[in-house]
Coordinates of C-alpha atoms in Angstrom, one line a residue:
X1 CA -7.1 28.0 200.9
X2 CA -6.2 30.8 203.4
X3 CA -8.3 32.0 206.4
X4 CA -10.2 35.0 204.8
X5 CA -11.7 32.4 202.0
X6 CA -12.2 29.6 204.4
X7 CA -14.5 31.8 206.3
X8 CA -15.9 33.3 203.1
X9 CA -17.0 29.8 202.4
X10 CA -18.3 28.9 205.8
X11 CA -20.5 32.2 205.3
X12 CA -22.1 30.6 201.8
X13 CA -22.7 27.3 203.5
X14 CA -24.9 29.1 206.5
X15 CA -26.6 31.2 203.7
X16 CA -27.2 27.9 201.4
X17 CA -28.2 26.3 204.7
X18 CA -26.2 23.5 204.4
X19 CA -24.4 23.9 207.5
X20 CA -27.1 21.1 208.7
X21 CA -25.1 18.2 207.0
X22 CA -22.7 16.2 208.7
X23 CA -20.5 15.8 205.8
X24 CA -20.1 20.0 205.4
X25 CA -19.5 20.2 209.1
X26 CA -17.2 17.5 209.4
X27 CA -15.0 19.2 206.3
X28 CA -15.3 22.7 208.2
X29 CA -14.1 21.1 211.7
X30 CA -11.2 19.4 209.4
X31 CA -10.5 22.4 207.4
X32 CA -10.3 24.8 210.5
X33 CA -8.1 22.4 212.2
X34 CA -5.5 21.8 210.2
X35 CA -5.7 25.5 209.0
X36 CA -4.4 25.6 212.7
X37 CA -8.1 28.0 213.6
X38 CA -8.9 25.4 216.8
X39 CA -11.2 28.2 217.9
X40 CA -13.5 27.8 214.8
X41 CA -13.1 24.4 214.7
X42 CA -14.2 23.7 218.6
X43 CA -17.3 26.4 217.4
X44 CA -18.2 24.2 214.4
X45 CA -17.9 21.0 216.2
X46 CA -19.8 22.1 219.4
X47 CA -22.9 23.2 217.3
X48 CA -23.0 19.9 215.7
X49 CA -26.2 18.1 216.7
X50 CA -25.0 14.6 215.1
X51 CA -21.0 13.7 215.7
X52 CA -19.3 10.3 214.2
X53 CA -16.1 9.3 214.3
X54 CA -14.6 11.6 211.3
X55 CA -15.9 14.4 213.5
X56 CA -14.5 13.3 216.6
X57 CA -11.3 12.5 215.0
X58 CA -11.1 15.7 212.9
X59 CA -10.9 17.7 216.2
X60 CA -8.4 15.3 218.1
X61 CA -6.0 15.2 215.1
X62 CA -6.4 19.0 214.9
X63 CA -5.3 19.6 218.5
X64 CA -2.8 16.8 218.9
X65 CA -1.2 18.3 215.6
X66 CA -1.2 21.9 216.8
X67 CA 0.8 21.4 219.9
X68 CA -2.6 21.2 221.8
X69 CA -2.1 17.7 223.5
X70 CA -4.0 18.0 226.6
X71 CA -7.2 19.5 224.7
X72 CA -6.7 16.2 222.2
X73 CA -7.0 14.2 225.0
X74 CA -10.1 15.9 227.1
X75 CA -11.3 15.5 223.7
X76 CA -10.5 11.8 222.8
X77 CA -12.0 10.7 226.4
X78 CA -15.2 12.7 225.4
X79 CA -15.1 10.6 222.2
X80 CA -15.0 7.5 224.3
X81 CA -17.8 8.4 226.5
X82 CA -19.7 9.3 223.6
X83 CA -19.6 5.6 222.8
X84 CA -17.6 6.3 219.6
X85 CA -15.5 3.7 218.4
X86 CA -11.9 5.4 217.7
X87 CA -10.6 4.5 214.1
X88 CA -6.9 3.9 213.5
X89 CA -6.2 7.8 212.0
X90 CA -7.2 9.1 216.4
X91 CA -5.0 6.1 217.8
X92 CA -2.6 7.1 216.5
X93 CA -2.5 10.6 217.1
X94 CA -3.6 10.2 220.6
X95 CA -0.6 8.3 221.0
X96 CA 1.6 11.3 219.7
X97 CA 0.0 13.5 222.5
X98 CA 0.9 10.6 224.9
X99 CA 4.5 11.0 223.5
X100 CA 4.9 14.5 224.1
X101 CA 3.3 14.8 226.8
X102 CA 5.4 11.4 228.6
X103 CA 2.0 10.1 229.6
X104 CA 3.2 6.1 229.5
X105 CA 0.0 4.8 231.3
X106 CA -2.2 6.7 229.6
X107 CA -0.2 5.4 225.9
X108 CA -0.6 1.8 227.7
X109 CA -4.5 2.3 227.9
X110 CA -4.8 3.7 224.4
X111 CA -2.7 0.8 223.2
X112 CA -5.1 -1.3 224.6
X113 CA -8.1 -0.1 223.4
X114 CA -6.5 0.0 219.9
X115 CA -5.9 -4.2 220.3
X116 CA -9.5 -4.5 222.3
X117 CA -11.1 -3.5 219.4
X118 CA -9.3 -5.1 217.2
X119 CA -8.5 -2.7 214.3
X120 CA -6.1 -4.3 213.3
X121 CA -2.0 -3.7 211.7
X122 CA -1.2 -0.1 211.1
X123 CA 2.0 1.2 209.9
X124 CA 1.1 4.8 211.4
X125 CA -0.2 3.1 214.4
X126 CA 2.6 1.4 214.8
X127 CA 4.9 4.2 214.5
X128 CA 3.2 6.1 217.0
X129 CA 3.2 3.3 219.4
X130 CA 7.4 3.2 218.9
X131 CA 7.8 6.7 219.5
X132 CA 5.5 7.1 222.4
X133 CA 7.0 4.2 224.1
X134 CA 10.3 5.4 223.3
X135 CA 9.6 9.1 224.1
X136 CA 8.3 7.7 227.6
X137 CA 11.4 5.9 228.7
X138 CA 10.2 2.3 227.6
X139 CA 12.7 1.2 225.2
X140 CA 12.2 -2.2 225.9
X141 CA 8.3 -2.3 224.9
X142 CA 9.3 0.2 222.1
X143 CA 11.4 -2.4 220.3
X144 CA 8.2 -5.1 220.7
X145 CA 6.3 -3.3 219.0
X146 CA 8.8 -3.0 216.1
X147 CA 9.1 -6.4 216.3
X148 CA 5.7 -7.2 216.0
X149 CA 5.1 -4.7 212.9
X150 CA 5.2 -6.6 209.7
X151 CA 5.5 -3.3 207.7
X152 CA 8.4 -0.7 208.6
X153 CA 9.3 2.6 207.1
X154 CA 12.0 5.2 207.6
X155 CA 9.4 6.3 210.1
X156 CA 9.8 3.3 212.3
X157 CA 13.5 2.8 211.8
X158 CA 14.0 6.4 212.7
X159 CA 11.8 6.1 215.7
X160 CA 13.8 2.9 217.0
X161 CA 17.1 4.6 216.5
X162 CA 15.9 8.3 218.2
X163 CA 14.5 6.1 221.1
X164 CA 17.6 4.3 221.7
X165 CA 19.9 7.7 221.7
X166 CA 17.5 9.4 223.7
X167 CA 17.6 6.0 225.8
X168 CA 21.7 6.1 226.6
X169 CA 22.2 3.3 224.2
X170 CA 23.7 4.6 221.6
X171 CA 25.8 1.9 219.8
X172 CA 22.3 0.2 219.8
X173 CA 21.0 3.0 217.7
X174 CA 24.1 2.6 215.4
X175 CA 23.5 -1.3 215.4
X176 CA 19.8 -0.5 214.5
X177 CA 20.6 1.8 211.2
X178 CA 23.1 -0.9 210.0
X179 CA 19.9 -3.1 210.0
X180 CA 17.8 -0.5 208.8
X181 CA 20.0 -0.3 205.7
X182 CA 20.4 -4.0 205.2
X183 CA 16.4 -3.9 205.1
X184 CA 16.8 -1.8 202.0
X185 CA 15.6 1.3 203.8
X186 CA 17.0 4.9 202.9
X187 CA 17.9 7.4 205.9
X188 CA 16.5 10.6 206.2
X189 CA 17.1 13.9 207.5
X190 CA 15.9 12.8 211.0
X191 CA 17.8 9.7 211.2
X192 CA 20.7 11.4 211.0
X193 CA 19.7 13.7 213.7
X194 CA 19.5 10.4 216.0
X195 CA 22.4 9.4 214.7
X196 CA 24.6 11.9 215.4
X197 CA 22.9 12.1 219.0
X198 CA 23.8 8.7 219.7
X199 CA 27.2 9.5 218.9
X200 CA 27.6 12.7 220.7
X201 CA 26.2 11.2 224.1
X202 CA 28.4 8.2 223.7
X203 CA 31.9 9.8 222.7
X204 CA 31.9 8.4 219.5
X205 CA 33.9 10.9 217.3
X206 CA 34.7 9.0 214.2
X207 CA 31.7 7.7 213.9
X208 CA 30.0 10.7 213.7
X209 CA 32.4 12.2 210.8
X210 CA 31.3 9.1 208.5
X211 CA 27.8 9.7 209.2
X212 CA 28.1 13.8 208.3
X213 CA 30.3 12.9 205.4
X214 CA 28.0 10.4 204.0
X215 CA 24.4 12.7 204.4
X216 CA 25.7 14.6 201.5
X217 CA 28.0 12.1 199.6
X218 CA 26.0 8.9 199.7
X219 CA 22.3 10.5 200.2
X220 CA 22.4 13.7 198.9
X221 CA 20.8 15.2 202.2
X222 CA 22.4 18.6 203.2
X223 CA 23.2 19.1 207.1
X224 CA 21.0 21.1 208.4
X225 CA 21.6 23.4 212.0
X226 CA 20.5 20.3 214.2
X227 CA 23.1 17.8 212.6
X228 CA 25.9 20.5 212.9
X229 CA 24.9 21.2 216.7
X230 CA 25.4 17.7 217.6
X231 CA 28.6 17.7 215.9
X232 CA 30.1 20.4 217.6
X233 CA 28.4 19.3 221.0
X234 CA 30.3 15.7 220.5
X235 CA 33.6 17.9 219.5
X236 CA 33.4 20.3 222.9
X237 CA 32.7 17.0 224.9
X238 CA 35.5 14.7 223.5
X239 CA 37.8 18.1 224.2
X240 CA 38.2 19.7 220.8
X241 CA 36.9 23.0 220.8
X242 CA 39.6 24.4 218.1
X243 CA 37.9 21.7 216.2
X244 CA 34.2 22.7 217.3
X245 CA 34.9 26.2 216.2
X246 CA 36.5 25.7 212.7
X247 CA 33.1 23.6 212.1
X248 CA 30.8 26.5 213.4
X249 CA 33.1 28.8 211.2
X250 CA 33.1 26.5 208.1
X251 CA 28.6 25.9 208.0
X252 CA 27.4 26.1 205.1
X253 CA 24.1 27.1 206.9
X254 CA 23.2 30.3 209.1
X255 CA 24.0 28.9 212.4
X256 CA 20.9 29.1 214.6
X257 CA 20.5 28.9 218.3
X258 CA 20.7 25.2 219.0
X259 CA 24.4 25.4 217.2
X260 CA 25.4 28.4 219.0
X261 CA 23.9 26.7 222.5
X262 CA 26.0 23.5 221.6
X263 CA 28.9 25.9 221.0
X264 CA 28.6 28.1 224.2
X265 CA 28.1 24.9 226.5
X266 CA 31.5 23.5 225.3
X267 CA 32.8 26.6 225.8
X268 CA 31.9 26.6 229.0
X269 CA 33.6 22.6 230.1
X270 CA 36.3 24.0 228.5
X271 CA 36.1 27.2 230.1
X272 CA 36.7 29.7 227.2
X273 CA 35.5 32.6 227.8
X274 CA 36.4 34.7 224.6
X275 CA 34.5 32.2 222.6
X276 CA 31.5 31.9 225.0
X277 CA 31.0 35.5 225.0
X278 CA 31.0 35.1 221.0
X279 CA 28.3 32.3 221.7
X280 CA 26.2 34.4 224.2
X281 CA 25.9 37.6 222.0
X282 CA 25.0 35.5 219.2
X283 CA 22.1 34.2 221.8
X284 CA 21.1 37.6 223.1
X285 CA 20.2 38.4 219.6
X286 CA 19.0 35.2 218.3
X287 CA 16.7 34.1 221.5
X288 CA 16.3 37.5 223.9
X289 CA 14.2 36.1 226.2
X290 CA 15.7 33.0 226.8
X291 CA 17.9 32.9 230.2
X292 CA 20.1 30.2 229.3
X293 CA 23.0 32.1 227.5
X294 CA 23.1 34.8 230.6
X295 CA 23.2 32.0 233.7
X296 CA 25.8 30.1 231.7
X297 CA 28.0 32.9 230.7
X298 CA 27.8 34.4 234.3
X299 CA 28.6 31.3 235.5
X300 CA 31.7 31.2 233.7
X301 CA 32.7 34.2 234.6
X302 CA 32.0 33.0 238.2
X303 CA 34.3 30.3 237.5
X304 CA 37.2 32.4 236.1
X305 CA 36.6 34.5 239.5
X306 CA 35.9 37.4 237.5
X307 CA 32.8 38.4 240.1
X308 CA 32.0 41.9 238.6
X309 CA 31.9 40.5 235.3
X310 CA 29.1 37.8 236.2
X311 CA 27.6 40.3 238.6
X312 CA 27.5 42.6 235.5
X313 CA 25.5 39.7 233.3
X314 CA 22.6 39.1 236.2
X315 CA 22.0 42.8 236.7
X316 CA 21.4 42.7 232.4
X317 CA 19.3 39.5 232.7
X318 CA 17.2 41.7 235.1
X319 CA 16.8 45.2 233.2
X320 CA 15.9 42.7 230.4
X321 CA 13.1 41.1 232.7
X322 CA 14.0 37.8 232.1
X323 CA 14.0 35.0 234.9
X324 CA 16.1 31.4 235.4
X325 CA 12.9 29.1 235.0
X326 CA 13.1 27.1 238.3
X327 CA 13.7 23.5 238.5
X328 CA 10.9 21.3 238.6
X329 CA 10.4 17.5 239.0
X330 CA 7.4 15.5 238.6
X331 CA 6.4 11.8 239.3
X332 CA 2.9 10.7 237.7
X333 CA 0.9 8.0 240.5
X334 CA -2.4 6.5 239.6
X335 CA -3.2 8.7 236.9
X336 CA -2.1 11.8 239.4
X337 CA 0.7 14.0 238.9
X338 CA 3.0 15.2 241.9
X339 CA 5.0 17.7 241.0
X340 CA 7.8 19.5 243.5
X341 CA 10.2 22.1 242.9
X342 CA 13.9 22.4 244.7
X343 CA 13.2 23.2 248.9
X344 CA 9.9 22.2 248.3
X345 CA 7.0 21.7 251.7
X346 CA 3.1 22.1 249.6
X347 CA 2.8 18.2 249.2
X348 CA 0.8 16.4 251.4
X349 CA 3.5 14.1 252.7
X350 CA 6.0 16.6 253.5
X351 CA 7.3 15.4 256.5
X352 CA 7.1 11.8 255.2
X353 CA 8.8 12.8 251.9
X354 CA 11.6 14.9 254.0
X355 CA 12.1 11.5 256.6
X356 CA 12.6 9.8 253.7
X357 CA 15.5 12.1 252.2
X358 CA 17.3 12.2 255.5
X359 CA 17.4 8.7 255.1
X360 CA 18.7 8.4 251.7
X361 CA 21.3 11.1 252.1
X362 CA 22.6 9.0 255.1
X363 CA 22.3 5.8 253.7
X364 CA 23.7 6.9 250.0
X365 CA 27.0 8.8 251.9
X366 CA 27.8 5.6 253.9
X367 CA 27.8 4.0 250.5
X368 CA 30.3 6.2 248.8
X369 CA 28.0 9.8 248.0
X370 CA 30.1 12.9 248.3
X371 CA 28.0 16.0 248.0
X372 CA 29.4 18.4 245.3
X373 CA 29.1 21.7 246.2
X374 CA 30.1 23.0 243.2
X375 CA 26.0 22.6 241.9
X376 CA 24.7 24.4 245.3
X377 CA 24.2 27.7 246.3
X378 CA 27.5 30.3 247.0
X379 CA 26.2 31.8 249.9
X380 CA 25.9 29.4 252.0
X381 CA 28.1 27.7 254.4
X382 CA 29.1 24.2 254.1
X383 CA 25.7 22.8 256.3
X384 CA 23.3 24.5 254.5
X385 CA 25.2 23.9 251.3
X386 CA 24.5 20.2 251.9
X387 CA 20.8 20.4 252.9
X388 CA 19.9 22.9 249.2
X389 CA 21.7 20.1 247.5
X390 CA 19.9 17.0 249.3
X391 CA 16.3 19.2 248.8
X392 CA 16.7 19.3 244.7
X393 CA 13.3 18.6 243.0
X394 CA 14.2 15.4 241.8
X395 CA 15.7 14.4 245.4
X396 CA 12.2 15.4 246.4
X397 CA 10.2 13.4 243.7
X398 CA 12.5 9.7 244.0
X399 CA 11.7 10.2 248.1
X400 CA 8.2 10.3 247.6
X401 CA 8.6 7.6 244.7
X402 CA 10.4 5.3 247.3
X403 CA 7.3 5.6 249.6
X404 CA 4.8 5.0 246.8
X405 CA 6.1 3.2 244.0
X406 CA 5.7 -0.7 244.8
X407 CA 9.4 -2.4 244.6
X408 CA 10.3 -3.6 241.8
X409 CA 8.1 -1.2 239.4
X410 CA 10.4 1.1 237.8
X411 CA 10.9 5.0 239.4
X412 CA 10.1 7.2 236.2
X413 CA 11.0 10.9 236.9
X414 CA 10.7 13.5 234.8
X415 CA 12.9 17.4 234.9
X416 CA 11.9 20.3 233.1
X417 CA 15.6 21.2 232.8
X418 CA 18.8 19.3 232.7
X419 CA 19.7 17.3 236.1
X420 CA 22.5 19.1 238.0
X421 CA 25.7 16.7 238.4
X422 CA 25.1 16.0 242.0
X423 CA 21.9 14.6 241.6
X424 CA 22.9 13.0 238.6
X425 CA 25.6 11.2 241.2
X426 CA 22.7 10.9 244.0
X427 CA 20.8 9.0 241.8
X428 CA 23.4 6.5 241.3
X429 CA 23.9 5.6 244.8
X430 CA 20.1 5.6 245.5
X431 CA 19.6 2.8 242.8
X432 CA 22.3 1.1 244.4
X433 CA 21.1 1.2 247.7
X434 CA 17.9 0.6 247.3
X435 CA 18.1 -1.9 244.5
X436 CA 15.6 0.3 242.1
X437 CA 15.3 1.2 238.6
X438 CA 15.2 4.7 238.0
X439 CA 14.5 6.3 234.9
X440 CA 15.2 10.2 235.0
X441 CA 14.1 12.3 231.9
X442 CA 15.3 16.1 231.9
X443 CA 15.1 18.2 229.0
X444 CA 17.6 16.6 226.9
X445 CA 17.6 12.7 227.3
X446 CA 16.8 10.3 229.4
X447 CA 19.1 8.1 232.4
X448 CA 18.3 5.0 233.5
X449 CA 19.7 4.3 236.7
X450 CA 20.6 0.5 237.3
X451 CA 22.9 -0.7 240.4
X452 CA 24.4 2.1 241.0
X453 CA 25.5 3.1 237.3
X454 CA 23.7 5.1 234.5
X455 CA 23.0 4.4 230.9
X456 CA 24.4 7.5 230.1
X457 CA 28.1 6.3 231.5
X458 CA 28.6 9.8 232.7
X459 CA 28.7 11.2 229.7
X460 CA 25.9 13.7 229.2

C-alpha cells in the first residue's frame, strides 16, 4: 500500500472511530514504520492512551530498521521504564542498533536482559547477538554465542565469517565457510562479500579467484559491484594493477563508486596517475560531494611533485564547496562518550591527556617508533611536524584511555575515517610498551593491537 492510501485509510478509521483500539493503532504504528513515515508513526504511538509490547516494539523495529538507531534506543529504554517486558522480535533489533552504532556495553546489557528474562533460543536473536558482538570488536564472545546456538542459518555463518574479516583474521573466516559448507549450508551473496574481504586484507590472491569463479559456476550467484571492488582492491594491494584494470574493464556490471574507490586507491600505492585520474572523474560524477576522490588524487599529484596540478584539484574541491571531513576519535567510558579530534584541548583533562602523550611518544621512540612525516602536515618544519603527528585524534583518545581504562580491560577506539600509517605504527609500540590490548575501528575494519603487532599484519 503506498503513502497516499495508508493515510486514506487512517482518515476512515478516525471517521469510523476506531482509532480507539489498540489492535488498529498498533497496525497503523506498524504500517507507518515500515512504510519508512517515522513521523506518523511517533504521532500514532504518542496518542495512544494504552501501549503493550507490539506497540512498543512496532516503533523500535521501525526506527532501528530505518537507520534511526539512537531514536530505537531512547525508545527501547522508554519501553523498559514503562515496565514492558521486551519480546524476542525488539531484542533483537535493539541489538542491530547496538551493532551499528558500536555500543558493546550497551549490546552486553541488552544481552542480559534477553537471558534475565529468560525468553529463551532465538535464531534471529542469535544472529543479532553475532553480529553486534562482531561489529563491536568482540570476536571472541561473538563465536560463544555461535557456539551456544543450536540452530544456524546462512545468517549466522555469514555473520561469523564478516566478523572475522572485519576482525584481521581472515584465514579464520575461510576456515569458518569450509565448516559452514560441511554443515550443509549454501553461501549467499553476502558471504561472498566476507569472503573476498578476508582475502583482500590478508593477501590471499588465489583464493579469492576460486571464490569469484565459483559464485557463478557452483552457486549460480552473479558478482555484484561489492565482490568486484574487493577483487580489484586485493589485485592493487598484491601489486597487479594491469590485472586490477582488465577486471574493472571486463564487469559485467556498471561499475559503481566503491569499485572505482578500490580502483583509484590502488592507483594511488602504485602511483598511476593516468589511471587515477580515470578513477577520480568517474567519482566526480558518480559521488560529487564526496571529498575522497579530490584529497586522494591531489595527493598523488603531490607525490609525483606536480604542485600546480594538486594545487589545481583543492582550488576545484573549493568552488565545489566541498570539505575533507576531519578526523575524529572516540573512546566510550561508563556509558559516556569522549570524543577528540586531531590538535585537540576542549576535554576536561587536557593537560593530563597531553602529559600522558609526551610520555608515550618518549617512551614508544626509545622502543623503536620513528615518526613518519610522510602522514603530517607539508608546512611545517621537522619539530612541529612531529608534534601534529603525536596530537592525531586517536593519539589523543589511547592517552586518555591509558589514564582511565583499568589495566588489563581492553582499549576500544573507534575512527570515523581510516587510521593514518603513523598511528597505525604508534599503536604498535604503545601496546608494546604498555602491555595493553588495543582494539582500533576506523571506517574500514578493525586492528587489534597485541605486543606490539596488529591483526591486520600490516596489510590494510
Amino acid at each position: 500500500m503506498d503513502m497516499k492510501n495508508a493515510k486514506s485509510v487512517h482518515c476512515l478509521i478516525i471517521k469510523t472511530g476506531f482509532e480507539a483500539y489498540k489492535l488498529v493503532n498498533n497496525a497503523l504504528v506498524d504500517m507507518y514504520a515500515k512504510r519508512g513515515s517515522l513521523g506518523c508513526a511517533f504521532t500514532v504511538f504518542n496518542h495512544m492512551q494504552d501501549k503493550d509490547v507490539i506497540s512498543w516494539t512496532s516503533l523500535v523495529t521501525g526506527c532501528a530498521h530505518n537507520g534511526s538507531c539512537e531514536e530505537a534506543l531512547k525508545y527501547f529504554c522508554d519501553m523498559r521504564i514503562a515496565g514492558i517486558c521486551p519480546d524476542q522480535i525488539v531484542v533483537a533489533s535493539i541489538l542491530s542498533a547496538c551493532a551499528e552504532l558500536t555500543l558493546l556495553e550497551l549490546g552486553r546489557q541488552v544481552h542480559a536482559t534477553f537471558l534475565k528474562f529468560g525468553l529463551g533460543s532465538s535464531l534471529s536473536v542469535g544472529n543479532s547477538l553475532v553480529m553486534m558482538y562482531a561489529k563491536c570488536g568482540s570476536i571472541e564472545d561473538a563465536n560463544r554465542v555461535f557456539d551456544s546456538m543450536q540452530v544456524r542459518d546462512v545468517i549466522t555463518w555469514t555473520a561469523l565469517i564478516v566478523g572475522y574479516a572485519k576482525n584481521g583474521r581472515g584465514k579464520d573466516s575461510l576456515q569458518f565457510y569450509d565448516q559452514m559448507l560441511a554443515s550443509g549450508t549454501k553461501p549467499d551473496s553476502i558471504t561472498f562479500i566476507g569472503l573476498l574481504f578476508a582475502c583482500s586484507h590478508a593477501g590471499l590472491v588465489e583464493n579469492a579467484r576460486h571464490y569469484i569463479e565459483s559464485m557463478n559456476k557452483v552457486y549460480g550467484i552473479q558478482p555484484g559491484p561489492e565482490h568486484y571492488a574487493c577483487m580489484i582492491d586485493l589485485l592493487g594491494r598484491s601489486g597487479k594493477l594491469v590485472e586490477a584494470k582488465e577486471l574493472l574493464d571486463q564487469m559485467v556490471v556498471e561499475p559503481d563508486a566503491t569499485v572505482w574507490k578500490a580502483f583509484l586507491a590502488a592507483c594511488r600505492v602504485h602511483g598511476n596517475l593516468e589511471l587515477g585520474e580515470r578513477a577520480a572523474k568517474n567519482l566526480f560524477e558518480l559521488e560529487p560531494k564526496n571529498a575522497m576522490p579530490y584529497v586522494l588524487l591531489s595527493n598523488m599529484y603531490s607525490a609525483a611533485g606536480k604542485w600546480d596540478a594538486a594545487a589545481s584539484i583543492r582550488k576545484l574541491m573549493k568552488s565545489r564547496g566541498i570539505s575533507k571531513e576531519p578526523g575524529c576519535s572516540w573512546i566510550e567510558l561508563n556509558s559516556q562518550v569522549h570524543t577528540f579530534l586531531s590538535e585537540d584541548r576542549g576535554h576536561p583533562r587536557t593537560a593530563d591527556i597531553y602529559s600522558k602523550i609526551d610520555e608515550m611518544m618518549l617512551l614508544i621512540k626509545e622502543a623503536g617508533y620513528v615518526p613518519d612525516m610522510n602522514f603530517s602536515l607539508h608546512d611545517l618544519d621537522v619539530e612541529g611536524k612531529q608534534l601534529g603527528l603525536a596530537y592525531h585524534s586517536e593519539k589523543l583518545a589511547v592517552a586518555f584511555a591509558l589514564l582511565t581504562v583499568p589495566a588489563g580491560a581492553p582499549i576500544r577506539i573507534f575512527k570515523n575515517l581510516r587510521v593514518c600509517g603513523d598511528c597505525h605504527n604508534a599503536m604498535k609500540y604503545t601496546s608494546g610498551v604498555y602491555l595493553r590490548h588495543i582494539i582500533l575501528r576506523d571506517s574500514n575494519r578493525f586492528h587489534h593491537f597485541r605486543e606490539g603487532k596488529c591483526s591486520c599484519g600490516d596489510y590494510w
